[in-house]
XYZ file of C-alpha atoms in Angstrom:
681
model
C -0.196 0.280 -0.020
C 1.577 3.382 -1.233
C 1.468 5.783 1.923
C 1.593 9.718 1.331
C 3.795 10.167 4.308
C 6.300 7.427 5.935
C 7.267 8.738 9.123
C 11.116 8.753 9.671
C 12.940 6.109 11.833
C 14.107 8.637 14.661
C 10.351 10.483 14.538
C 9.322 7.255 15.246
C 11.650 6.420 17.918
C 10.729 9.516 19.830
C 6.983 8.812 19.508
C 7.414 4.995 20.862
C 8.971 6.507 23.835
C 6.100 8.877 24.490
C 3.984 6.398 24.183
C 6.145 4.233 26.490
C 6.200 6.863 29.259
C 2.588 7.644 29.101
C 1.443 4.376 29.631
C 3.922 3.841 32.448
C 2.250 5.566 35.411
C -0.909 3.643 34.532
C 0.502 0.443 34.399
C -0.620 -0.972 38.022
C -4.031 0.721 37.633
C -5.190 -1.075 34.420
C -5.964 -4.742 33.861
C -3.141 -7.137 33.145
C -4.511 -7.632 29.554
C -4.311 -4.290 28.434
C -0.771 -4.061 29.534
C -0.053 -6.808 27.264
C -2.313 -5.979 24.363
C -0.134 -1.904 24.329
C 3.304 -4.327 24.243
C 1.705 -5.836 21.245
C 0.478 -2.998 19.543
C 3.839 -1.379 20.230
C 5.663 -4.314 18.481
C 3.250 -4.318 15.703
C 4.003 -0.861 15.263
C 7.828 -1.034 14.854
C 7.101 -4.598 12.158
C 4.967 -2.203 10.163
C 7.948 0.490 9.453
C 10.231 -2.318 8.955
C 7.706 -3.607 6.311
C 7.296 -7.085 7.529
C 3.315 -6.268 8.712
C 0.667 -4.121 7.453
C -1.649 -1.648 8.762
C -4.604 -3.124 10.004
C -7.600 -3.491 7.735
C -11.348 -2.584 8.239
C -12.438 -5.749 9.148
C -9.632 -6.657 11.640
C -10.267 -3.054 13.484
C -13.739 -4.260 13.531
C -12.960 -8.000 14.916
C -10.497 -6.294 17.551
C -13.088 -3.749 18.419
C -15.436 -6.233 19.451
C -12.673 -8.296 21.175
C -12.005 -5.155 23.327
C -15.668 -4.921 24.167
C -16.112 -8.198 24.970
C -12.740 -8.049 27.426
C -13.626 -4.916 28.673
C -17.103 -6.253 29.733
C -15.619 -9.205 31.384
C -12.767 -7.896 33.109
C -14.232 -4.036 34.705
C -17.528 -5.956 35.332
C -17.009 -5.753 39.013
C -15.505 -2.281 38.694
C -18.249 0.953 39.320
C -18.217 3.375 35.997
C -15.477 5.833 37.849
C -11.720 6.768 37.222
C -10.110 3.783 36.687
C -12.629 3.074 33.968
C -12.679 5.476 31.945
C -8.727 5.676 31.978
C -9.014 1.964 30.659
C -10.527 3.204 27.909
C -8.625 6.040 26.927
C -5.140 4.025 27.346
C -6.726 1.262 24.584
C -7.720 3.948 22.265
C -4.477 5.519 22.639
C -2.715 2.537 21.812
C -4.840 1.270 18.637
C -4.464 4.749 17.192
C -0.716 3.851 17.271
C -0.977 1.115 15.195
C -3.293 2.886 12.558
C -1.135 5.725 12.499
C -0.241 6.991 8.734
C 0.024 10.413 8.364
C 1.049 13.094 9.947
C -2.225 14.034 11.682
C -2.364 10.591 12.964
C 1.203 11.717 14.490
C -0.335 14.922 16.212
C -3.303 12.605 17.485
C -1.236 10.344 19.194
C 0.606 12.855 21.024
C -2.147 15.054 21.894
C -3.623 11.796 23.554
C -0.539 11.388 25.492
C -1.096 14.875 26.487
C -4.224 13.777 28.223
C -2.688 10.270 29.429
C -0.289 12.647 31.377
C -3.322 14.494 32.947
C -5.184 11.768 33.929
C -1.862 10.767 35.918
C -2.409 14.097 37.403
C -5.864 13.086 38.553
C -4.368 9.881 40.337
C -1.272 11.614 42.078
C 0.075 15.387 42.086
C 3.180 14.318 44.240
C 6.258 16.051 43.473
C 8.103 12.960 41.518
C 5.097 12.123 39.674
C 4.787 15.777 38.451
C 8.791 15.762 37.698
C 8.065 12.425 36.040
C 5.494 14.016 34.065
C 7.422 17.412 33.017
C 9.865 15.098 31.490
C 7.068 13.067 29.292
C 5.938 16.823 27.980
C 9.250 16.850 26.744
C 9.791 14.301 25.292
C 6.054 14.594 23.631
C 7.138 18.332 22.468
C 10.850 16.410 21.181
C 8.445 13.966 19.249
C 6.591 16.925 17.405
C 10.212 18.905 16.860
C 11.659 15.543 15.393
C 8.775 14.753 12.896
C 8.672 18.525 11.735
C 12.491 18.617 10.796
C 13.930 18.398 7.500
C 17.339 19.119 7.925
C 19.829 16.790 7.703
C 20.670 15.230 11.434
C 24.197 16.710 11.293
C 23.210 20.432 11.204
C 21.015 20.673 13.204
C 20.597 20.867 17.412
C 19.917 17.888 19.341
C 15.988 17.019 19.449
C 15.791 16.821 23.330
C 17.248 20.513 23.282
C 14.911 21.989 21.149
C 12.118 20.444 23.225
C 13.338 21.561 26.546
C 13.685 25.113 25.505
C 10.260 25.088 24.314
C 8.818 23.551 27.575
C 11.149 26.266 29.727
C 9.869 28.951 27.602
C 6.140 28.030 28.607
C 7.225 28.206 32.750
C 6.510 31.327 32.964
C 3.100 31.581 32.158
C 2.289 28.398 33.587
C 3.299 29.683 36.986
C 1.382 32.713 36.185
C -1.481 31.072 35.446
C -1.225 28.530 38.147
C -0.812 31.410 40.993
C -3.339 34.270 39.271
C -6.043 32.398 37.395
C -9.032 31.963 39.443
C -9.527 28.599 41.470
C -12.768 27.716 40.768
C -14.546 24.296 41.364
C -14.840 21.627 38.870
C -16.798 21.405 36.079
C -18.110 18.018 36.919
C -17.929 15.453 38.951
C -14.652 13.188 38.548
C -16.111 9.354 39.918
C -13.707 8.270 42.475
C -11.230 5.587 41.739
C -11.608 1.984 42.880
C -9.889 0.249 45.069
C -10.026 -0.969 48.774
C -9.505 1.967 51.539
C -6.075 2.109 53.005
C -5.921 2.555 56.654
C -8.241 2.062 59.705
C -11.844 0.756 58.718
C -14.849 1.280 60.443
C -14.644 -1.947 62.124
C -12.118 -4.033 64.005
C -11.411 -7.677 64.403
C -8.176 -9.408 66.231
C -5.497 -9.191 63.116
C -6.921 -5.765 61.161
C -4.472 -3.239 62.799
C -1.622 -5.561 63.465
C -1.560 -5.760 59.568
C -1.422 -2.146 58.908
C 1.922 -1.879 61.436
C 3.696 -4.010 58.559
C 3.386 -1.440 55.941
C 5.148 1.630 56.184
C 2.886 3.606 53.982
C 2.823 7.322 55.211
C -0.890 8.179 56.778
C -0.305 11.946 56.907
C 1.953 14.725 57.597
C 1.212 17.344 60.154
C 3.053 20.586 61.303
C 2.295 22.694 64.710
C 1.752 26.528 64.454
C 4.344 28.416 67.297
C 4.601 25.567 69.033
C 7.081 22.511 69.221
C 4.835 19.317 68.660
C 3.588 17.216 72.033
C 5.503 14.830 73.317
C 5.506 11.142 71.600
C 3.499 9.665 74.206
C 0.323 12.288 73.860
C 0.348 12.043 69.953
C -3.000 10.056 70.421
C -4.490 10.455 66.444
C -8.447 9.992 67.102
C -10.158 8.348 64.220
C -13.401 6.481 64.301
C -15.016 5.283 67.312
C -16.045 1.348 67.487
C -19.392 1.494 70.013
C -21.082 -1.617 68.859
C -19.642 -5.213 69.580
C -21.040 -8.349 68.299
C -19.137 -10.835 70.172
C -16.533 -11.016 67.151
C -16.140 -7.855 65.869
C -16.351 -3.957 66.949
C -18.365 -1.412 64.551
C -19.086 2.104 64.079
C -22.737 2.631 64.150
C -23.574 5.358 61.564
C -26.695 4.329 61.029
C -28.423 6.765 63.573
C -30.345 10.010 62.289
C -28.053 12.080 64.278
C -25.104 10.663 62.716
C -26.061 10.989 59.491
C -27.362 14.306 59.959
C -23.688 15.433 61.428
C -22.071 13.633 58.268
C -24.359 15.503 55.661
C -24.284 18.899 57.643
C -24.589 21.233 60.859
C -27.930 20.733 62.242
C -27.188 23.311 65.255
C -26.471 21.253 68.089
C -24.561 23.652 70.744
C -21.224 21.631 71.543
C -20.526 24.402 74.417
C -22.802 21.861 76.689
C -20.798 18.992 76.451
C -17.479 20.431 76.419
C -15.309 21.971 78.536
C -11.584 23.098 77.714
C -9.115 24.731 79.328
C -5.454 26.614 78.941
C -4.197 27.293 75.183
C -5.051 25.143 72.230
C -2.800 23.916 69.494
C -3.214 24.947 65.659
C -1.777 22.409 63.429
C -2.349 21.911 59.796
C -2.739 18.074 58.451
C -2.027 17.001 55.209
C -3.414 13.061 54.454
C -2.697 10.449 52.043
C -5.654 9.340 49.667
C -7.815 6.839 52.131
C -11.128 6.893 50.073
C -12.913 7.359 53.468
C -14.646 10.361 55.042
C -12.770 10.353 57.933
C -9.792 12.455 58.911
C -7.423 12.509 62.603
C -6.529 15.190 64.757
C -5.599 15.321 68.260
C -8.788 15.138 71.079
C -10.061 17.326 71.283
C -10.393 19.088 67.942
C -12.328 21.546 66.217
C -12.087 21.962 62.783
C -10.730 25.422 60.850
C -11.906 24.050 56.859
C -15.216 24.692 56.118
C -15.755 21.044 54.526
C -15.323 19.700 57.889
C -17.798 18.703 60.594
C -17.595 16.468 63.846
C -19.778 13.639 64.711
C -21.751 12.700 67.443
C -18.555 11.059 68.751
C -16.321 13.960 67.801
C -15.088 11.961 64.687
C -14.509 14.660 62.300
C -15.917 13.747 58.801
C -15.464 15.219 55.227
C -18.115 15.940 52.911
C -16.391 13.987 50.747
C -14.211 10.805 50.226
C -10.571 11.302 50.895
C -9.178 10.265 47.106
C -6.334 13.026 46.841
C -4.135 14.403 49.046
C -5.876 16.447 50.664
C -4.762 19.797 53.662
C -6.526 20.518 56.552
C -6.431 23.141 59.884
C -7.788 22.110 63.107
C -7.068 23.213 66.371
C -7.282 20.919 69.285
C -7.573 22.098 73.391
C -5.346 19.070 74.865
C -6.825 20.042 78.544
C -10.180 19.145 77.892
C -13.698 17.093 78.954
C -16.274 16.064 77.028
C -19.558 14.684 78.099
C -19.736 15.301 81.296
C -23.632 14.672 81.148
C -24.151 11.501 79.598
C -27.471 11.040 77.175
C -29.306 7.859 77.802
C -29.026 6.488 75.064
C -25.193 7.069 74.462
C -25.012 5.327 78.172
C -26.944 2.084 76.650
C -25.093 2.161 73.548
C -22.063 2.286 75.583
C -23.017 -0.752 77.809
C -23.991 -2.739 75.224
C -22.778 -6.236 74.984
C -24.093 -10.044 73.325
C -26.451 -11.424 75.431
C -24.339 -14.370 76.065
C -20.607 -15.459 75.314
C -17.753 -15.006 77.252
C -18.268 -16.267 80.490
C -14.746 -16.429 82.167
C -14.887 -12.643 81.616
C -18.478 -11.415 82.503
C -17.360 -13.467 85.743
C -13.847 -11.933 86.454
C -15.484 -8.770 85.894
C -17.932 -8.742 88.211
C -15.456 -10.190 90.484
C -13.008 -7.202 90.226
C -15.924 -4.681 90.149
C -16.933 -5.478 93.488
C -13.821 -5.826 94.767
C -13.821 -1.664 94.310
C -15.552 0.837 95.282
C -15.388 3.776 92.104
C -15.097 3.302 88.868
C -12.011 4.570 87.837
C -10.632 2.170 90.450
C -12.043 -0.968 88.416
C -10.467 0.755 85.659
C -7.109 0.679 87.246
C -7.499 -2.897 88.612
C -8.329 -3.915 85.049
C -5.365 -2.578 83.458
C -3.316 -3.905 86.207
C -4.876 -7.483 84.596
C -2.586 -7.106 81.473
C 1.362 -6.568 83.648
C 0.629 -10.263 84.477
C 2.367 -12.478 81.745
C 0.923 -10.618 79.061
C 3.138 -10.718 75.400
C 2.624 -7.443 72.833
C 3.082 -9.091 68.945
C 2.764 -8.639 65.790
C 1.955 -12.455 65.164
C -0.209 -13.567 67.537
C -2.284 -16.709 67.602
C -5.506 -17.561 66.464
C -8.317 -17.034 68.799
C -11.437 -19.154 69.167
C -15.352 -18.273 68.911
C -14.949 -17.259 72.892
C -12.631 -14.624 71.874
C -12.316 -12.622 74.769
C -12.113 -15.428 76.915
C -9.503 -16.895 74.722
C -7.096 -14.226 75.084
C -7.562 -13.676 78.939
C -7.041 -17.455 79.806
C -5.039 -18.540 77.072
C -3.582 -16.761 74.359
C -2.662 -13.604 76.296
C -0.917 -12.496 73.273
C -1.887 -9.890 71.027
C -1.666 -6.331 69.368
C -3.541 -3.152 70.539
C -6.795 -3.760 68.943
C -6.833 -7.262 71.277
C -6.350 -5.214 74.408
C -8.565 -2.728 73.664
C -11.171 -5.079 72.676
C -10.522 -7.181 75.847
C -10.515 -3.933 78.233
C -13.461 -2.355 76.703
C -15.280 -5.534 77.546
C -14.286 -5.965 80.583
C -15.049 -2.158 81.213
C -18.945 -2.841 79.973
C -19.453 -5.972 81.851
C -18.785 -4.320 84.774
C -21.326 -1.746 84.859
C -19.054 1.335 82.741
C -19.507 3.003 79.489
C -16.590 2.228 77.371
C -15.774 2.285 73.733
C -13.277 1.267 71.426
C -11.341 4.169 69.290
C -9.332 3.394 66.231
C -6.574 5.835 64.985
C -2.983 6.487 65.510
C -0.247 7.146 67.519
C 3.103 8.540 67.512
C 4.953 9.453 64.672
C 8.378 10.288 63.376
C 9.575 13.774 63.719
C 11.100 15.502 60.497
C 13.742 18.187 61.840
C 14.457 19.433 58.253
C 11.251 21.246 58.296
C 10.020 20.878 61.702
C 6.592 18.704 60.625
C 5.293 14.806 61.980
C 5.160 12.353 59.401
C 2.721 9.529 60.522
C 2.786 5.883 59.296
C 0.713 3.429 58.684
C 1.948 1.354 61.345
C 1.410 3.819 63.572
C -2.238 2.648 63.199
C -3.114 2.118 66.977
C -6.533 1.374 69.016
C -6.886 2.407 72.569
C -10.816 2.667 74.966
C -12.503 5.715 75.941
C -14.187 4.693 79.610
C -16.992 7.088 80.697
C -16.770 8.360 84.364
C -18.844 10.189 86.462
C -17.791 14.272 86.976
C -15.079 13.798 84.783
C -16.245 12.828 81.151
C -14.765 10.215 78.375
C -11.505 9.134 79.736
C -8.761 7.606 77.529
C -7.478 4.297 78.538
C -4.736 2.880 76.405
C -3.760 -0.903 77.951
C -1.043 -1.169 75.454
C 0.664 1.853 77.608
C 0.536 -1.129 80.451
C 2.150 -4.373 78.352
C 4.435 -2.408 75.943
C 4.757 0.759 77.774
C 8.016 1.605 75.134
C 4.844 1.532 71.808
C 4.011 4.392 73.705
C 6.787 6.562 74.820
C 9.547 5.851 72.083
C 7.369 4.557 69.169
C 6.427 1.434 67.336
C 10.075 0.551 66.398
C 11.326 0.708 70.236
C 8.595 -1.906 71.067
C 8.255 -4.303 67.903
C 12.152 -4.179 66.156
C 13.045 -7.254 67.022
C 9.413 -9.387 65.537
C 10.047 -11.180 62.821
C 6.976 -9.395 61.034
C 8.239 -6.061 61.808
C 7.272 -4.050 58.656
C 6.977 -7.139 56.304
C 4.962 -5.833 53.526
C 8.071 -3.179 53.479
C 11.040 -4.958 53.038
C 12.647 -2.590 50.698
C 11.340 0.985 52.631
C 13.897 3.360 53.490
C 12.172 3.101 56.334
C 13.586 0.383 57.954
C 17.292 1.513 57.514
C 16.881 4.411 60.080
C 20.166 3.226 61.675
C 21.850 4.508 58.857
C 22.633 7.685 59.652
C 23.424 9.262 55.877
C 20.433 6.876 54.316
C 18.321 7.817 56.926
C 18.594 11.799 56.482
C 18.663 11.071 52.725
C 15.109 9.688 53.790
C 14.285 12.405 55.880
C 15.639 15.215 53.294
C 13.521 14.143 50.284
C 10.177 13.532 52.383
C 10.518 17.293 53.486
C 11.006 18.005 49.964
C 7.669 16.128 49.275
C 6.510 17.973 51.910
C 7.274 21.328 50.998
C 5.777 20.246 47.566
C 2.329 19.488 49.155
C 2.067 22.302 51.440
C 3.179 25.473 48.472
C 2.009 23.666 45.923
C -0.440 21.064 45.727
C -2.291 22.835 48.916
C -2.947 26.278 46.782
C -6.466 26.734 47.798
C -9.006 29.095 46.669
C -8.530 30.906 50.226
C -4.591 30.864 50.214
C -5.082 32.261 46.664
C -7.467 35.064 48.103
C -5.247 35.688 50.789
C -2.388 36.039 48.202
C -4.391 38.581 45.921
C -5.036 40.694 49.452
C -1.728 40.770 50.396
C 0.085 41.860 47.529
C -2.629 43.776 45.297
C -4.994 44.853 48.332
C -7.499 43.298 46.355
C -9.991 40.451 45.800
C -12.615 41.508 43.412
C -13.115 39.786 39.855
C -12.200 43.247 38.127
C -8.745 43.544 39.793
C -7.880 39.695 39.573
C -8.786 39.922 35.797
C -6.467 42.619 36.099
C -3.725 40.821 37.035
C -4.046 38.491 34.924
C -4.023 40.044 32.299
C -1.125 42.244 32.889
C 0.808 39.370 34.137
C -0.078 36.825 31.461
C 1.429 39.810 28.494
C 4.486 40.494 30.579
C 5.490 36.505 30.636
C 4.427 36.079 26.909
C 6.061 39.236 26.157
C 9.639 38.108 27.522
C 9.532 34.560 26.436
C 8.919 36.954 22.995
C 11.809 39.076 23.722
C 13.977 36.413 25.081
C 13.394 34.165 21.438
C 13.947 37.356 19.400
C 17.133 38.642 20.578
C 18.516 34.941 20.368
C 17.747 34.418 16.805
C 20.372 35.968 14.666
C 19.750 38.317 11.826
C 21.404 38.840 8.492
C 23.438 41.538 9.632
C 25.358 40.073 12.441
C 25.721 36.039 11.405
C 29.604 35.186 10.382
C 28.783 34.010 7.093
C 26.559 36.746 6.040
C 28.972 39.721 6.819
C 31.677 37.199 4.829
C 29.476 36.968 1.700
C 28.987 40.573 1.483
C 32.412 41.337 2.007
C 32.997 39.067 -0.712
C 29.769 40.994 -2.926
C 31.906 44.553 -2.198
C 34.986 42.982 -3.614
C 33.043 41.894 -6.741
C 31.290 45.354 -7.064
C 35.321 46.869 -6.982
C 35.581 45.120 -9.939
C 32.870 46.368 -11.783
C 29.902 43.935 -11.618
C 27.758 45.101 -8.009
C 25.353 43.100 -7.293
C 21.656 44.105 -8.123
C 18.766 44.607 -5.560
C 16.523 41.635 -5.190
C 19.398 39.520 -7.124
C 19.775 36.072 -5.286
C 23.300 34.602 -4.584
C 22.881 32.192 -7.771
C 21.557 34.778 -10.137
C 24.483 36.744 -9.234
C 26.760 33.816 -9.760
C 25.663 33.088 -13.252
C 25.946 36.792 -13.985
C 29.292 37.535 -12.836
C 30.722 34.435 -14.177
C 29.400 35.329 -18.152
C 31.463 38.884 -17.227
C 34.380 37.261 -15.743
C 34.477 33.442 -17.216
C 38.082 33.299 -15.846
C 36.673 33.552 -11.914
C 34.120 31.264 -12.800
C 34.963 27.799 -11.061
C 35.758 30.192 -7.772
C 32.636 32.187 -8.033
C 30.467 29.071 -8.183
C 32.251 27.023 -5.349
C 31.750 30.089 -3.199
C 28.225 30.792 -3.881
C 27.431 26.860 -3.270
C 29.360 26.974 -0.201
C 26.993 29.842 0.971
C 24.230 28.320 -0.100
C 24.441 25.506 1.685
C 25.320 27.430 4.904
C 22.367 29.706 4.959
C 19.648 27.378 3.264
C 20.481 23.794 4.089
C 22.589 23.734 7.449
C 21.577 25.317 10.694
C 20.817 29.375 9.627
C 21.222 30.995 12.888
C 24.535 30.087 12.892
C 26.405 27.727 10.301
C 28.787 24.846 11.425
C 32.385 25.940 12.276
C 33.588 23.689 9.991
C 31.688 25.117 6.963
C 32.374 28.719 7.987
C 36.306 27.938 8.152
C 36.110 26.526 4.763
C 34.292 29.189 3.295
C 36.810 31.499 4.917
C 39.479 29.401 3.281
C 37.699 29.871 -0.237
C 37.157 34.033 0.045
C 41.230 34.400 1.242
C 41.999 32.286 -1.828
C 39.543 34.081 -3.558
C 41.193 37.676 -2.608
C 45.083 36.398 -3.044
C 43.895 35.147 -6.463
C 42.800 38.519 -7.314
C 46.006 39.910 -6.777
C 47.686 37.959 -9.904
C 44.769 38.879 -12.321
C 43.979 41.365 -13.893
C 41.104 43.931 -12.278
C 39.091 44.554 -15.571
C 38.790 42.865 -19.084
C 41.076 43.948 -21.586
C 39.560 46.654 -24.254
């Protein structure tokens, strides 16, 4: 089949590299069969170039479409229609367009789709490393466009990568202006959240759930405190959810009540001041949370949200309006010295005392005996806490528990992680008639001295208990502090660093090598850079933009914003245009043009001046006709000049060619001294 356009080999290499780079960030999210189809299409495209295969015909294209539709229906039927499905279909169209690419227009379509794939990757992640990778990908796509449109010989043009990098760099000033100044508006349409399991703590807790999280070094969130150093490690209880329903096997959060739903969906006018007593100075801090695909967020107790999208639930939980599908920055204010619910509602008391009608008889009997031996609920709580000093073991790999889980743990295995101890302690409190509930979240964190913030990881996931005491309200009790005090005072690594299951899901994480000084310093510095990127760039919100305009321009009105946007954009475009124009040599200052003008001046002194508008070749023919003895020299000089000016790098000319032109002109001038300066009459 005869083609109107045959893509050059170098251009095809650029396009293929751009396609691979565009697909690479999505490989882990795409179904495996789509990745295999992509590899097959790339190989097919190479074989087409080599002449081993032909372009797909109409029948084959129809068959491929039907096959892909069937495969998509089979592989994606378990997923909701959302971002993952849309990205998969876009990737399929992207790689199939590569196979049928036959003209320059098709190449441009493929490269534009590459830009769109980059945008989809940004929806998934706006991290600094991903942004740097996408910047490199943009340079490669621009390089592909440059390569496709080049006509000069390879040896006589600047490197394609260099040209693409310059073009990309020239767009940076305008990009920065648009990012800072262009109004931050909400999305014009909703993007369905990507599929996949949620990360972090969940709305239910069974033995083994939190210990599974403790094997991961994935980041949960970063916290920076304003105007004060972070609290002591043992005080960093990052409160998440309250689990107040127990069925004998699993603790769950009761979120189906009308009151809970009201708090999630919007404020209903309940006065928190009737439930809260605070004293002392509050802590102000900012949290940048990693995507969890859940609505709840974390903060120190008692936390007051300063971000409008966040409300407090009935148990002082922090609930966001929507699922956290991207990095999310929010501000909180917490009172370390506080008391909540000094008067306990009857419905809350009943919920906090509820247990299954039967099960765990040994624990119930022990609870009744211990409660009868002390006078107050607080003394009873201390008595139960003291039980865990008696040959209990803190471990990431506890034995499996039987149907009577609390009895089996307290009287048989006596080995477990924080969820085992929190579950048993809460059960004992309720069995003794004391309102109690399980709280899940995180404890502790790693301080980063380079940017003064705290990093909280998934292995910091933790569970503890809140007990209601008369005259005190809800009071935190953490049985882990009894069985493994170093877990609370020093951290997860100090308590379980020697456990065989320590970070088994992150064997190659840099967090495992904190003992290596230089490696740990590099890890902290890299995370500090990522933190600054998230806080200064990713978290640049509408509120921060308004504060920027108010500070630097004294206005946030629409007209003022438009004026600033227009003037700054014009300035950037003008600046880049000026720099580009200044770097383009003109015919008056290029070295080979100056040499040719000197050459024309010499011919003018011989009586054959160059006429206005006369081209170099026409001038050479006319002078050769009038002075045939100079024809050979004139032809060599003119052809060399034409090659430099019109076939090579027209900006400067290659140094070797210019040097040869100088040599020929020198020989021409020397030869004039041995020839008559005019024709004999």
